[in-house]
XYZ file of C-alpha atoms in Angstrom:
627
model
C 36.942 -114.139 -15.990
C 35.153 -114.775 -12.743
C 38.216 -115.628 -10.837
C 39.774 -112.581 -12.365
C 36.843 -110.413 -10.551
C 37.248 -111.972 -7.501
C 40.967 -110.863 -7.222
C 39.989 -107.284 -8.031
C 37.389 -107.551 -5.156
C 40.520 -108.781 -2.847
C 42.908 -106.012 -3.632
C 40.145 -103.360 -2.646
C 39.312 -104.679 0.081
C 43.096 -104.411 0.995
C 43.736 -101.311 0.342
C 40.234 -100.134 2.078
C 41.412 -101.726 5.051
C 45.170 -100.307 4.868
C 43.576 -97.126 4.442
C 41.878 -97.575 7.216
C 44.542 -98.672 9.973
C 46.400 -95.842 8.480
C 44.024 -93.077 9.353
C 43.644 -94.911 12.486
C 46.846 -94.622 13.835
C 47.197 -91.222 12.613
C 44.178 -90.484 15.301
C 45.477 -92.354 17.836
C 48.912 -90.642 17.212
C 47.418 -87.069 17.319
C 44.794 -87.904 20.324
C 48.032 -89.432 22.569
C 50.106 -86.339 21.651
C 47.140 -83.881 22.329
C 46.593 -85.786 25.764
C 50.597 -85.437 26.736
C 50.697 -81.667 25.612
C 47.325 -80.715 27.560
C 48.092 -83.097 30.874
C 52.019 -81.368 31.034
C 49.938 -77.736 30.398
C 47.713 -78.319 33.012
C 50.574 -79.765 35.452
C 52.788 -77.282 35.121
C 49.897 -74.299 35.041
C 49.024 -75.993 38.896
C 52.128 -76.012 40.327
C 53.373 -72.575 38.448
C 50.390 -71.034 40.367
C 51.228 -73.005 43.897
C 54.624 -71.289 43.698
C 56.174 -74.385 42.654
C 58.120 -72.406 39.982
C 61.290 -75.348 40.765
C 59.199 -78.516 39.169
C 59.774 -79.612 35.681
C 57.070 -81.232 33.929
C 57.357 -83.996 30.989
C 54.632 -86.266 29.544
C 55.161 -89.263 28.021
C 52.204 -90.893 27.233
C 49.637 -91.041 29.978
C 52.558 -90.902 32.243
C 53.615 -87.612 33.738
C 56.900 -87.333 35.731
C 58.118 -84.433 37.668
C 61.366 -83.354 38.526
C 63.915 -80.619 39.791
C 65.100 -79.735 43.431
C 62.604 -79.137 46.308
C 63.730 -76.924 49.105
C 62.727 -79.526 51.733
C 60.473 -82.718 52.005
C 57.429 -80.663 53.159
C 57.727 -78.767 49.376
C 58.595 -81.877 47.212
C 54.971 -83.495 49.088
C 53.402 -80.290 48.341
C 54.250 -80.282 44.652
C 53.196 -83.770 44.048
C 50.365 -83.427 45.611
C 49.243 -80.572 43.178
C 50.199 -82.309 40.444
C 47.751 -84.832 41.630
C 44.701 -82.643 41.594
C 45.488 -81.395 38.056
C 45.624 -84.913 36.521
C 45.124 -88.528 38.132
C 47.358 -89.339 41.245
C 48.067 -92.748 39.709
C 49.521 -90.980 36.150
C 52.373 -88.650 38.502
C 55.763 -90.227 38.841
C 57.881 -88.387 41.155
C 61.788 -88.176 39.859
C 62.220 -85.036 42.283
C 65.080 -84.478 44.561
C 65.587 -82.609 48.294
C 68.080 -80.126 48.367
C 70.735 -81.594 51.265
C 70.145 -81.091 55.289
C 73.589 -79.128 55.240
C 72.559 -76.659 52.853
C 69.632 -75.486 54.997
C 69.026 -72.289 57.552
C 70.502 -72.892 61.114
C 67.696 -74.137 63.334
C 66.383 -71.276 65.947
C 68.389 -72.382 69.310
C 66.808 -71.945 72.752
C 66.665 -73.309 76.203
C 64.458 -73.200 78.892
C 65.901 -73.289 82.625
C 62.833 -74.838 84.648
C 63.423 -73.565 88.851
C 61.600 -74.743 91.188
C 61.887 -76.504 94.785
C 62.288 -79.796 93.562
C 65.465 -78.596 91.150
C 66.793 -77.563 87.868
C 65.130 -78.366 84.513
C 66.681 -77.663 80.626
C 65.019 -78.280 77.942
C 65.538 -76.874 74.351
C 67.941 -77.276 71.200
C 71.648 -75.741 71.429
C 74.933 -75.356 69.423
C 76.724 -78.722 69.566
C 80.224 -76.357 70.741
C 78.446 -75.410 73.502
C 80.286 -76.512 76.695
C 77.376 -78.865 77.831
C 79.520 -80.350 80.746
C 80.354 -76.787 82.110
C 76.934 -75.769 82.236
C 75.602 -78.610 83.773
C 78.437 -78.367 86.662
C 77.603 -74.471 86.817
C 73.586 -75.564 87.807
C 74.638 -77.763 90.340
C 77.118 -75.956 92.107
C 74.640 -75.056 94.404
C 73.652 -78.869 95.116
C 70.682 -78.774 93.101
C 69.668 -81.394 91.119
C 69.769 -80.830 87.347
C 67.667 -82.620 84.933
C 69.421 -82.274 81.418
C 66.587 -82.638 78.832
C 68.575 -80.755 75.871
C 69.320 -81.617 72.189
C 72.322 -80.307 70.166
C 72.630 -79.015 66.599
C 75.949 -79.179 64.896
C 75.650 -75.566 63.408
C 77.654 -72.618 64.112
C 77.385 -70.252 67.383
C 75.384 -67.941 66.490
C 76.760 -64.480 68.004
C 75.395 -63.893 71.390
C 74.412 -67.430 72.393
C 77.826 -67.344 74.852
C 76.581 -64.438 77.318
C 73.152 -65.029 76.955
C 73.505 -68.655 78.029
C 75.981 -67.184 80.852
C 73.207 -64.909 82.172
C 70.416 -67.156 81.967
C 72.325 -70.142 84.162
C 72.918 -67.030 86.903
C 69.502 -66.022 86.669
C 68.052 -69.374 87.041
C 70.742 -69.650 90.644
C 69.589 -66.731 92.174
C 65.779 -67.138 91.980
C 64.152 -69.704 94.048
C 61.130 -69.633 91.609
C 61.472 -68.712 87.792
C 61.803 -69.746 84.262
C 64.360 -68.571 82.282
C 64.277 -68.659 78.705
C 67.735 -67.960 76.371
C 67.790 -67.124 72.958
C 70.954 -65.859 70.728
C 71.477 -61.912 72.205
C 68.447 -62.493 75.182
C 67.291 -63.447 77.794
C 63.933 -63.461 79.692
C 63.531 -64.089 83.527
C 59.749 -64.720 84.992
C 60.398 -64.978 88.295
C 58.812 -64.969 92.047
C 60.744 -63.438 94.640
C 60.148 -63.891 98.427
C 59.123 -60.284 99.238
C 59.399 -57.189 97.586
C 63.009 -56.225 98.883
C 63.756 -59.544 97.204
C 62.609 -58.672 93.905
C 64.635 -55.229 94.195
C 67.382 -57.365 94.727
C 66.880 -59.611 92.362
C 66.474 -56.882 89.609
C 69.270 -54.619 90.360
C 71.626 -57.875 90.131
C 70.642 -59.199 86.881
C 71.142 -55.973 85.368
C 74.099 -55.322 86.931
C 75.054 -58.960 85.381
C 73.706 -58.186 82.434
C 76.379 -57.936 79.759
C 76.848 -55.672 76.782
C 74.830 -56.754 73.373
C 72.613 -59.084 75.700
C 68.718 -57.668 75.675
C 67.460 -58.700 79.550
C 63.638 -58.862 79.967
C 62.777 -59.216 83.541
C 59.143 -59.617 84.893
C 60.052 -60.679 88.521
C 56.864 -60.124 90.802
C 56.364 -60.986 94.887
C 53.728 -62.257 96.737
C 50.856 -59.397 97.926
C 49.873 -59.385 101.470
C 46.203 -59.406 102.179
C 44.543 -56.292 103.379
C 41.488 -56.574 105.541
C 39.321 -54.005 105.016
C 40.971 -52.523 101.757
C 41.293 -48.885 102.490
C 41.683 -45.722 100.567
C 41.649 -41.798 102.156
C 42.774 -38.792 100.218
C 42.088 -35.421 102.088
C 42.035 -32.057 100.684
C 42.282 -29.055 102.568
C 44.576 -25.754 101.980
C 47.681 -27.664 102.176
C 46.612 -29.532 99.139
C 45.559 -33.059 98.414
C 47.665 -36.172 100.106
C 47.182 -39.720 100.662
C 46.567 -40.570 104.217
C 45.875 -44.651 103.015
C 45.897 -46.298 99.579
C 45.466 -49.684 98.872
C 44.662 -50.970 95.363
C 44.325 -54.883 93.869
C 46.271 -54.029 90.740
C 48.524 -52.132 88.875
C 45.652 -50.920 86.561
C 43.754 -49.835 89.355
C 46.803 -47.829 90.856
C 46.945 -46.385 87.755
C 43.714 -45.517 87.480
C 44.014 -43.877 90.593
C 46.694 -41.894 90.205
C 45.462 -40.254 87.340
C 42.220 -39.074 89.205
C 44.520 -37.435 92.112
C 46.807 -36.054 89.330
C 43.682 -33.855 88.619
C 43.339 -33.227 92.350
C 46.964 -32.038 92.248
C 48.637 -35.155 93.780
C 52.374 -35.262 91.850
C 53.785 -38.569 90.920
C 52.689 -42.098 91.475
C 49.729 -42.631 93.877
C 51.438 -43.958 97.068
C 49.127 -47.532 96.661
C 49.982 -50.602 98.232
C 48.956 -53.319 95.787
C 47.050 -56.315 97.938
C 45.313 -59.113 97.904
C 41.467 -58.689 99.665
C 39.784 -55.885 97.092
C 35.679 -56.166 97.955
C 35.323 -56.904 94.033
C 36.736 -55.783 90.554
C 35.060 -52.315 90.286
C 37.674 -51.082 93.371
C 39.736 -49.150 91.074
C 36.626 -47.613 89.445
C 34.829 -46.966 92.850
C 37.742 -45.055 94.418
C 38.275 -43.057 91.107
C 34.498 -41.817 91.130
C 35.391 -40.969 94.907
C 38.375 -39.107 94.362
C 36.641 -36.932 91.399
C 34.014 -35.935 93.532
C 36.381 -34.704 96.064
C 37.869 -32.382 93.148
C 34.720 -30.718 92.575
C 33.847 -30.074 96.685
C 37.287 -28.778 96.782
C 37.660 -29.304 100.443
C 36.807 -32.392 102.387
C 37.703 -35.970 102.566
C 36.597 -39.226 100.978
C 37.155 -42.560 102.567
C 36.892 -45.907 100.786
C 36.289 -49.183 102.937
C 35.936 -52.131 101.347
C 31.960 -51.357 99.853
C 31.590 -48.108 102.113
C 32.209 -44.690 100.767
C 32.380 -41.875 103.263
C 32.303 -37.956 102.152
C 32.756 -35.258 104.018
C 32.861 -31.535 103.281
C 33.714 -28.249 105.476
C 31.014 -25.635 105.756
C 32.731 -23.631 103.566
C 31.153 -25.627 100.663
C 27.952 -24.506 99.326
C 24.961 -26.765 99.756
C 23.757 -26.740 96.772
C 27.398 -27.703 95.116
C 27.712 -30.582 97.751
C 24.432 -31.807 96.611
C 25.416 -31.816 93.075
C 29.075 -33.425 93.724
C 27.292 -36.204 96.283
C 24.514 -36.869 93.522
C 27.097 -37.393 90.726
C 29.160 -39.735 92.652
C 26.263 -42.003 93.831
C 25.724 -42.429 90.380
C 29.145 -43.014 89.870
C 29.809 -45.998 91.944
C 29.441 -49.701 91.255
C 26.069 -51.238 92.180
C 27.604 -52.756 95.813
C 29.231 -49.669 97.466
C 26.733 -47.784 100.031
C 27.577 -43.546 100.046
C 27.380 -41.803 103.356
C 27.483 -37.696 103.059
C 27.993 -35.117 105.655
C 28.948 -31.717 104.872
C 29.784 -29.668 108.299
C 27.395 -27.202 108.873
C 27.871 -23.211 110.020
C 27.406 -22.653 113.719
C 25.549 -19.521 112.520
C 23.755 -20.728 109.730
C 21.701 -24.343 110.219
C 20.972 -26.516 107.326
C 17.415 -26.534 105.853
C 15.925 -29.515 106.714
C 14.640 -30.814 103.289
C 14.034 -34.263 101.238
C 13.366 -34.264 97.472
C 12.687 -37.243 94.709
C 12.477 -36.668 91.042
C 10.753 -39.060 88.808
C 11.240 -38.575 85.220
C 9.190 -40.025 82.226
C 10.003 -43.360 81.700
C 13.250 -42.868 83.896
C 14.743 -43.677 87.480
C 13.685 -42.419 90.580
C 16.495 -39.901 92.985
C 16.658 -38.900 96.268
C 18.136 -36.337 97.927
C 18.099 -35.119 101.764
C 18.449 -35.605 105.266
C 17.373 -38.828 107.332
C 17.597 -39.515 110.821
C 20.204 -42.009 110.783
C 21.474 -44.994 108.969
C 18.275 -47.297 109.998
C 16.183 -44.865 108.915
C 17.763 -44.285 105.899
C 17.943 -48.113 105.092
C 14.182 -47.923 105.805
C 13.291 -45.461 103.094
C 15.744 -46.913 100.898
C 13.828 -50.129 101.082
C 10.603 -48.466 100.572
C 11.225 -46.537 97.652
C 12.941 -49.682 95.814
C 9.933 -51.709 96.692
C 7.764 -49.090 94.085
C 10.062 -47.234 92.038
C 13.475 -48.337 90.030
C 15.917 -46.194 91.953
C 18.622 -44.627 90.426
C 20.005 -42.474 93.080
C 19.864 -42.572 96.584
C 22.347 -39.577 97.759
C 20.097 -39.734 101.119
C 22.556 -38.365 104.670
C 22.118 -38.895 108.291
C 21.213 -36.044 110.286
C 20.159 -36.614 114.104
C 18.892 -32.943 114.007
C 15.394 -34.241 111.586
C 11.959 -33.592 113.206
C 10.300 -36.055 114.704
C 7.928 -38.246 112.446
C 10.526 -37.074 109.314
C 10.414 -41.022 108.370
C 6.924 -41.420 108.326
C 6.812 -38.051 105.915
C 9.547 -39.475 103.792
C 7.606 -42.516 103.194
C 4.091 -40.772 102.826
C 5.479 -38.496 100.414
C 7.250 -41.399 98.356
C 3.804 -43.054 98.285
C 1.907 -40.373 97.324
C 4.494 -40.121 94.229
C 3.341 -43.383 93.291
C 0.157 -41.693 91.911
C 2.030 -40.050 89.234
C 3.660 -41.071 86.390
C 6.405 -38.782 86.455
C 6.864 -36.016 88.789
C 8.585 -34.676 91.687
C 7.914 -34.701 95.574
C 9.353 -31.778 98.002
C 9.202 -32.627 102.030
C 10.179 -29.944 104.419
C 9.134 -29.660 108.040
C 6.245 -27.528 107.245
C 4.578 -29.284 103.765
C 4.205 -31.938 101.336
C 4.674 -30.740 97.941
C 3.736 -33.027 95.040
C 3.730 -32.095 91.245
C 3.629 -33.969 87.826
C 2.232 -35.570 85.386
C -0.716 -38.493 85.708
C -2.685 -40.985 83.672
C -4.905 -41.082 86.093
C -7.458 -38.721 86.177
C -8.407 -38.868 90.114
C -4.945 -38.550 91.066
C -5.098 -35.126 93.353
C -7.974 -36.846 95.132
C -5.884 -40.201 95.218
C -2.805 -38.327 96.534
C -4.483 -36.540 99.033
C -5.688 -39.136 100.269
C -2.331 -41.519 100.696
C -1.298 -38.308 102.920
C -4.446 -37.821 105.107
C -4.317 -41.404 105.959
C -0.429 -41.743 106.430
C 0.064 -38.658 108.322
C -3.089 -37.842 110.210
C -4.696 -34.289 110.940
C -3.514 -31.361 110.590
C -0.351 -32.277 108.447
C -0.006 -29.454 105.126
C 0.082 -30.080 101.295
C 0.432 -28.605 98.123
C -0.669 -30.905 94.906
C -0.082 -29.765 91.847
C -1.213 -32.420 89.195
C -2.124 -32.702 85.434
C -4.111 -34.989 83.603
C -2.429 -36.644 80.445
C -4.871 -38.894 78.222
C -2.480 -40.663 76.868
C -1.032 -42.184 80.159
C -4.816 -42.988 80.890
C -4.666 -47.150 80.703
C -8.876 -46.953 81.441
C -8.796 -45.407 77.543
C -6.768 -48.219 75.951
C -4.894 -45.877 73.544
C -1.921 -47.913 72.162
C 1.614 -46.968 72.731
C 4.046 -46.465 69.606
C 5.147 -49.854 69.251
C 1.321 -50.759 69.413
C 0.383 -48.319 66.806
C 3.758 -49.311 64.193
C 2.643 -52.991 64.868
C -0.988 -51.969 63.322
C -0.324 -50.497 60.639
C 2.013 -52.796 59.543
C -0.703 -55.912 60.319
C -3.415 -53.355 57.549
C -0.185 -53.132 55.291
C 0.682 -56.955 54.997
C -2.969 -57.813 54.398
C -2.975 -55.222 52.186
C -3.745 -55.603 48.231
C -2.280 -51.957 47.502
C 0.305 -52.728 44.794
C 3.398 -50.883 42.898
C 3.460 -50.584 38.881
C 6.477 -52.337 37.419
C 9.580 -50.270 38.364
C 7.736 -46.974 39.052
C 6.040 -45.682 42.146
C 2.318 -45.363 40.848
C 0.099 -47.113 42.947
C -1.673 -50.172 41.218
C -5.226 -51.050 42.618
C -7.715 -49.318 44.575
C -6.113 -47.961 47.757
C -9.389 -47.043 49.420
C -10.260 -50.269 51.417
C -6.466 -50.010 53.239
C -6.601 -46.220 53.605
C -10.129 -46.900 55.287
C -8.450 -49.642 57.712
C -5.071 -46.745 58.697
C -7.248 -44.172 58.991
C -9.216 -45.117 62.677
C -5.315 -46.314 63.675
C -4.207 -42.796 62.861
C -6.917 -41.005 64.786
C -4.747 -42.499 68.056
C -1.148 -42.590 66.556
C -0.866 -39.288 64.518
C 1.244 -37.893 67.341
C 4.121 -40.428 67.478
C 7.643 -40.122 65.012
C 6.834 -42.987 62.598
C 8.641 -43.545 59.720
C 7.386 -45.184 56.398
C 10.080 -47.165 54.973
C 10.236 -48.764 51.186
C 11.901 -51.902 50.365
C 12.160 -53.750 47.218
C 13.478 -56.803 45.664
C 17.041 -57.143 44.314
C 16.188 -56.943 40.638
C 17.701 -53.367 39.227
C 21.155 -51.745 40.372
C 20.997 -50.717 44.185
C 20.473 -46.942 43.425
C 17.649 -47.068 41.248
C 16.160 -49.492 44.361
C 16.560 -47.150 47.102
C 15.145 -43.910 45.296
C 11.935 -46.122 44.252
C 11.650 -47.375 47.520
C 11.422 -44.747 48.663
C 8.969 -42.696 45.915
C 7.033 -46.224 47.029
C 7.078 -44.891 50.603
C 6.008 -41.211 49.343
C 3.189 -42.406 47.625
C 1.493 -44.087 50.275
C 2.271 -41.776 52.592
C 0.424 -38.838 50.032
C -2.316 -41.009 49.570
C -2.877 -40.943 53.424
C -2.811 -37.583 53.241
C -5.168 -37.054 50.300
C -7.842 -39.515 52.725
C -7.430 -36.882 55.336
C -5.283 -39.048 57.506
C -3.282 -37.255 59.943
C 0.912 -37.513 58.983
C 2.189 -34.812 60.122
C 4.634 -36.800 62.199
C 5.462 -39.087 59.564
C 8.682 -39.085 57.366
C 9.879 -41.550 54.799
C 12.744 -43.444 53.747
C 13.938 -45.547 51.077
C 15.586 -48.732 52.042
C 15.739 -50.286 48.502
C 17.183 -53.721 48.630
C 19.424 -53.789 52.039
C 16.501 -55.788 54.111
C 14.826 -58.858 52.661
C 13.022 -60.569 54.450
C 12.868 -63.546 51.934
C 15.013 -65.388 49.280
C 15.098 -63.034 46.275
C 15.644 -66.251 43.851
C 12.062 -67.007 44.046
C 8.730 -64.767 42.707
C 7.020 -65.394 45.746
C 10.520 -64.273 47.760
C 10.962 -61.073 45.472
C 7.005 -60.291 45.927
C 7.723 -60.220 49.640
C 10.707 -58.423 49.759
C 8.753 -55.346 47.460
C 6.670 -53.784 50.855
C 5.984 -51.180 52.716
C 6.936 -51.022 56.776
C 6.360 -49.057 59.700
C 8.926 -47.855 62.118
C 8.997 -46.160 65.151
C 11.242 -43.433 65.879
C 10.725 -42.448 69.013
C 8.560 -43.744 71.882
C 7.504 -40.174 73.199
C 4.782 -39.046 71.626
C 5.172 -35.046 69.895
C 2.016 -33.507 71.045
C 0.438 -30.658 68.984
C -1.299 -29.173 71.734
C -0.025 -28.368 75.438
C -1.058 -30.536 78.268
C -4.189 -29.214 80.144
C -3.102 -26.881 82.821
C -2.503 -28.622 86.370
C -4.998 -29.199 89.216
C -3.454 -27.126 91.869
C -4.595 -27.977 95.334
C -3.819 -26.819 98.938
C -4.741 -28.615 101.875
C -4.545 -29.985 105.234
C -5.086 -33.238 106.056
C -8.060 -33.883 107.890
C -10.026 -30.703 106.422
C -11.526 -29.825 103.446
C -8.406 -29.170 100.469
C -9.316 -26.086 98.672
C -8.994 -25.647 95.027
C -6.329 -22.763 94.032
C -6.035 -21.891 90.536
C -2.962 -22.900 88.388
């Protein structure tokens, strides 16, 4: 009975275990077929999406092999190496195939004929039915020696290669210097002829050579002499404008040029020799500005050597317009060239004897007017550069100056140095200085300069108003200063936003106390208030509470009695972090309040007090005149 149990026990343990290896293989069966269908899906998926659309994926087991046709080596690499970023390299076996050498494009022929003292050079690929021995007897008709560096293709002629092979071997006998490059239907020729009747020659033959279907591209160029001093004079009178000399360093320069005495009435190309020896690179631009300035005279000449720039005008030409035309052309020219002016003056009419400088705010200094003569004038020049940034100096020589003019000149100009911005006025019977001053002793200070530069008896006029603001003894800050405040109150301050809405969280009071004694000195500068906030919300709904942020700070300002009558506002939403926005603490910084400045001259409310107006003699008591 026992033993009977025990075989029981046996066959179930049997069949458990057949069960078992049965279900078993069933997995393994399903899990291997699952692997081959997803590793050939992933394959294939990869290369379809390379552009590998020619491969043929199978999977057998962990194995995948790949075949078909690639369309050259470089594709069949390609492809496998796809494959092996889908799946493991070691699981792709390659079965592909490269479609044959002969059933491939024609290779691009093309040869290069090298010319130069030492010989001929060729190197490129060409059509194996090319006459190779014919071509290498052409090149060395001459006695040159011919260095053959070619390889041949056995593919067909392509159409052209004949007479564009021709022309190139002539091309490359006739120049002494060039390379010549052939392709299938053309031909290009860079080439350096002896002079420039050589490179007329040069041309006209090649194109006469130039046969039918053949495209010639010819860039042959000659030496330039070197001019010493590079000249250019155009004259206008009734006869019209003309070229007396021309001389220009390249061909954009000529052009430039000729399309300045186009407007001057000059037909056709400028008549400009191009040469080596230009003073610099702004030549072209120089004698344009020149030329121009002659159109608006009218009449005259202008002269261009090397960095001097002579113009002269007949007395038929108004002062005042000469003035205009010689100011606009100093301003014109490149930083080297030096202007000299002289417009001819009427027997029956003598020129005023005047000199003038203009100082603007926060600008250049210009001159304008008569000097004794070139050392003189380099003497003023000198002077005013040493206190002022010059912008202009359209100052001419005229022997016919009183005596002492210099010493005027340079009183005058030093007197100006009391101002801020202004404008002086010398003639041979005053001084006459008026403008604008952060100093409030200035009349007294200018009066001064003169009484000690130009001794007794020497008249004035000064004519001179006092602007706080320019006054450094007050300390008032500048724009920048004032923006750079206010922002310093606004990043220390605790004044916070409500979540997503513009209502002002916290008590505002101890930051509108702090802007308030910043405003009292800034009120009259263009500041903006901009808003800025984090990235969190779509970027419209950012920039409109930004900038209800802005409003509300701004109004609360207001409501302290702060001054913001020059202030506007702007919403910047999320377009200028300053910090990460992936962080709280980045996002808190980004949500703030800035001040900009919009413009560095102030927008005063009131007018400036009326001038100090004061005539005078030097060495005497100046009397007071009202303004």
């Amino acid at each position: 009975m026992a033993s009977k149990r025990r075989l029981t026990a046996s066959v179930a343990t049997i069949l458990v275990l057949t069960g078992a290896a049965g279900l078993s293989w069933l997995g393994a069966d399903a899990a291997a077929t699952y692997l081959e269908d997803r590793s050939s899906r992933e394959v294939t998926q990869a290369l379809r999406a390379a552009g590998h659309d020619w491969v043929r994926v199978r999977s057998d087991g962990l194995r995948v092999e790949l075949t078909g046709t690639a369309p050259t080596e470089v594709e069949r690499f390609r492809a496998l190496t796809q494959a092996g970023m889908a799946v493991d390299a070691g699981r792709v076996s390659d079965a592909m195939t490269v479609a044959s050498v002969e059933a491939m494009t024609p290779p691009d022929f093309k040869v290069e004929l090298l010319r130069n003292d030492q010989g001929l050079s060729l190197i490129g690929l060409m059509p194996a039915a090319t006459d190779r021995a014919g071509l290498m007897r052409d090149l060395g008709a001459q006695g040159d020696d011919v260095t053959d560096l070619l390889e041949s293709a056995d593919h067909p002629m392509p159409a052209g290669w004949a007479d564009a092979l021709a022309l190139g071997a002539q091309a490359a006998r006739m120049a002494a210097q060039a390379k010549v490059s052939v392709a299938p239907g053309r031909v290009q020729v860079a080439a350096l002829a002896a002079d420039d009747a050589d490179k007329a020659r040069l041309e006209t033959e090649l194109r006469r050579l130039t046969p039918a279907g053949v495209a010639l591209d010819l860039q042959v160029s000659a030496p330039r002499p070197v001019v010493a001093p590079f000249v250019l004079r155009l004259v206008l009178d009734e006869g019209g404008a003309r070229f007396d000399a021309c001389t220009a360093d390249d061909d954009a320069a000529r052009e430039r040029i000729a399309e300045a005495a186009a407007r001057l009435g000059v037909a056709g190309a400028a008549p400009c020799m191009l040469g080596l020896g230009a003073p610099d690179a702004d030549w072209g631009m120089a004698a344009e500005a020149a030329i121009l300035a002659l159109g608006q005279l009218g009449a005259g000449q202008v002269t261009l050597s090397d960095h001097q720039v002579a113009i002269t005008a007949p007395a038929t030409v108004a002062r005042a317009e000469f003035d205009r035309a010689v100011a606009g052309l100093d301003a014109a020219l490149p930083g080297a060239y030096q202007l000299q002016a002289d417009l001819d003056r009427p027997e029956t009419d003598p020129e005023p004897i005047e000199f003038t400088a203009t100082l603007p705010p926060s600008g250049s200094l210009s001159m304008r007017g008569q000097i004794a003569d070139a050392q003189m004038r380099q003497a003023v020049d000198s002077f005013a550069r040493s206190r002022f940034n010059v912008s202009r100096s359209g100052l001419r020589s005229d022997p016919d100056v009183p005596g002492g003019w210099t010493v005027r000149v340079i009183a005058a100009l030093e007197a100006m140095g009391t101002l801020d911005a202004g404008q002086v006025r010398v003639t041979p019977d005053a001084v006459e200085l008026g403008g604008v001053s952060g100093d409030p002793q200035a009349t007294e200070n200018a009066a001064g300069i003169l009484a000690e530069r130009l001794g007794p008896g020497a008249r004035y006029r000064l004519s001179i108003t006092y602007d706080r603001r320019l006054d450094e003894a007050l300390g008032l800050p500048d724009g920048d200063e004032c923006v750079a405040q206010l922002n310093l109150v606004m990043s220390e301050s605790e004044i916070g936003f409500e979540p997503n809405r513009s209502s002002i969280a916290g008590d505002p009071e101890p930051t509108l106390a702090q802007l308030g004694p910043i405003m009292q000195d800034c009120a009259d500068f263009q500041i903006e208030a901009g808003g800025h906030t984090d990235s969190q919300g779509s970027q419209g709904f950012n920039a409109e509470l930004s900038r209800s942020r802005a409003q509300a700070i701004v109004s609360a300002m207001q409501g302290a009695g702060i001054d913001v009558t020059n202030m506007a506002v702007r919403g910047y939403g999320e377009s200028q972090p300053i910090a990460t926005n992936e962080t709280e603490e980045g996002r808190e910084a980004n949500r703030r309040i800035e001040f900009r400045l919009l413009s560095p001259q102030p927008v005063r409310a009131d007018s400036l007090p009326a001038p100090r107006v004061v005539n005078g003699v030097t060495g005497q008591t100046p009397v007071e005149a009202p303004a």
